Amino acid sequence: MDPVTTEDRAPEPLTEYAHRLTRRVRAFDRRHPLLWDLHFAGFWVTAALIDHLGDGWRHNAHSQDVPGWLLLTLSLGFSLPLLWRRTHPGTVLAALAPLALANAWTGAALQASLLQLVLVYHLALRRPLRHLWWATALFLAPVLVSILRHGEGSWDQQIGSQLMSVTVAALIGVTVRTRRNHTEALEDRARRLERERDQQAQLATAAERARIAREMHDIIGHNLSVITGLADGGRYAAGKSPERAAQALDAIATTSRQALTELRRLLDVLREEERQQADLTPQPGLTDLAPLLDGVRSAGLPVRLTSHGTPTLPPGRQLTVYRVVQEALTNTLKHAGPGATAEIDLAYGDKAAVTATITDTGTGGPPDPRPAGRGLPGMRERTTLYGGTLEAGPRPHPERGWRVRLHLPEETPQ
């Protein structure tokens, strides 16, 4: 597909251009509020002075005999305080009330007095709406004074037009305020959703790390225990039977390669750039129990496996059973002592239910408690995923050794 050139692009809509320009103006205003206020107030000061010096005010005046100094004072008084229109709109509007009354009483009728509508707009935009009642009264008071003083125009016409002006200014302020609040609410929601997304990502990362830590513990812990047993056996056999020692070394090499292969496969998952090329070897299941037991037997621990029923477990449950058996045998290799034996009993039920009991005849019991590392918590976490139970502890007296019992209940349809 050919890249899109500048000439092939559709022309930008006028509304989009206006929105972008508005965003830039607002961003500039947020960065430099005083500069913007100076420009705004300066524009209206200039307009008021032009109206005064150019005698444009005489076209609407009720009296032509207003002193020049008063006209200048009123022109500056109505326009210059707009510099504080956003920070103190109510205070500025109240301060302009005497000037508005003087403007009406003298008959100057300067159009600069309409700048009070800007303050009404900012009241509606930034203050509680109840402030609009007294603002409307302040705005209408000069109209009543002008009617009583000069008697030009009907009451309903002048008051109605002024009320309409105040209403329009207030409605514009309320509309802008509503839109601004809505935009802020959307932005706040977007920020909260972004935070929640980051938190979910962190939780997912923590869960993945915990899963990988369990897998590494199971893989490395078991294989190292097997290697340790083989190395101990090879050391005793070295002096009496060199052939048995060579067999032990071969078994150590085979076990080490298997552990290294599994470890590499697991670490490949952590490499984002190699995730697509990661080895897709399936997780171990029930069919892998035989090689597991062969490795344990070669390390010097006699193990017997008994099964009841037909295994119909999904891969996830098979992995749980495999890891629990693996961890139990690893602990037996570490702590059971010489001369110990192990027995595994698997009972399969309906709907993927299974019970696995792993016992040994080692030196387990109160005098020799098994250390609490990551193995037992890892087994419990795997069991909890399927709503199962896990019991681990010394066998009841007078039997010696340790027993681990895993039970996964029937699989309920989702």
Short mmCIF file of N, CA and C in Angstrom, two decimals, residues 12 60 69 90 96 102 144 157 201 238 255 294 298 317 377 385:
data_model
loop_
_atom_site.label_atom_id
_atom_site.label_comp_id
_atom_site.label_asym_id
_atom_site.label_seq_id
_atom_site.Cartn_x
_atom_site.Cartn_y
_atom_site.Cartn_z
N GLU A 12 -8.84 19.57 5.98
CA GLU A 12 -9.27 19.59 7.38
C GLU A 12 -10.58 20.34 7.52
N ASN A 60 -26.39 58.46 21.88
CA ASN A 60 -27.32 57.77 22.78
C ASN A 60 -27.55 58.52 24.08
N TRP A 69 -14.48 65.47 32.39
CA TRP A 69 -13.78 64.67 33.39
C TRP A 69 -14.64 63.50 33.88
N GLY A 90 -18.03 39.42 41.39
CA GLY A 90 -19.06 40.04 42.23
C GLY A 90 -18.61 41.36 42.82
N LEU A 96 -18.92 48.80 40.49
CA LEU A 96 -19.38 49.58 39.34
C LEU A 96 -20.79 50.13 39.52
N ALA A 102 -24.45 56.92 38.42
CA ALA A 102 -24.04 58.24 37.95
C ALA A 102 -24.23 58.36 36.44
N LEU A 144 -33.96 52.02 36.10
CA LEU A 144 -35.07 52.69 36.77
C LEU A 144 -34.74 54.16 37.03
N GLN A 157 -40.47 48.41 27.88
CA GLN A 157 -39.50 48.25 26.81
C GLN A 157 -38.07 48.28 27.34
N ALA A 201 -2.72 -3.83 35.02
CA ALA A 201 -1.50 -4.32 34.39
C ALA A 201 -0.47 -4.74 35.45
N ALA A 238 31.67 -44.66 44.12
CA ALA A 238 32.92 -44.43 43.39
C ALA A 238 34.02 -45.38 43.82
N THR A 255 19.54 -35.30 33.95
CA THR A 255 18.64 -34.47 34.77
C THR A 255 18.99 -32.99 34.61
N ASP A 294 10.88 -42.05 37.43
CA ASP A 294 12.16 -42.69 37.07
C ASP A 294 13.34 -41.85 37.57
N SER A 298 16.04 -43.04 40.31
CA SER A 298 17.47 -43.04 40.04
C SER A 298 18.26 -42.25 41.07
N ARG A 317 -5.66 -29.06 35.44
CA ARG A 317 -5.71 -29.93 36.61
C ARG A 317 -4.58 -30.96 36.58
N PRO A 377 3.33 -23.20 50.05
CA PRO A 377 2.42 -22.13 49.57
C PRO A 377 2.12 -22.25 48.08
N LEU A 385 -6.87 -22.59 42.95
CA LEU A 385 -7.39 -22.20 41.63
C LEU A 385 -8.56 -23.06 41.20
#
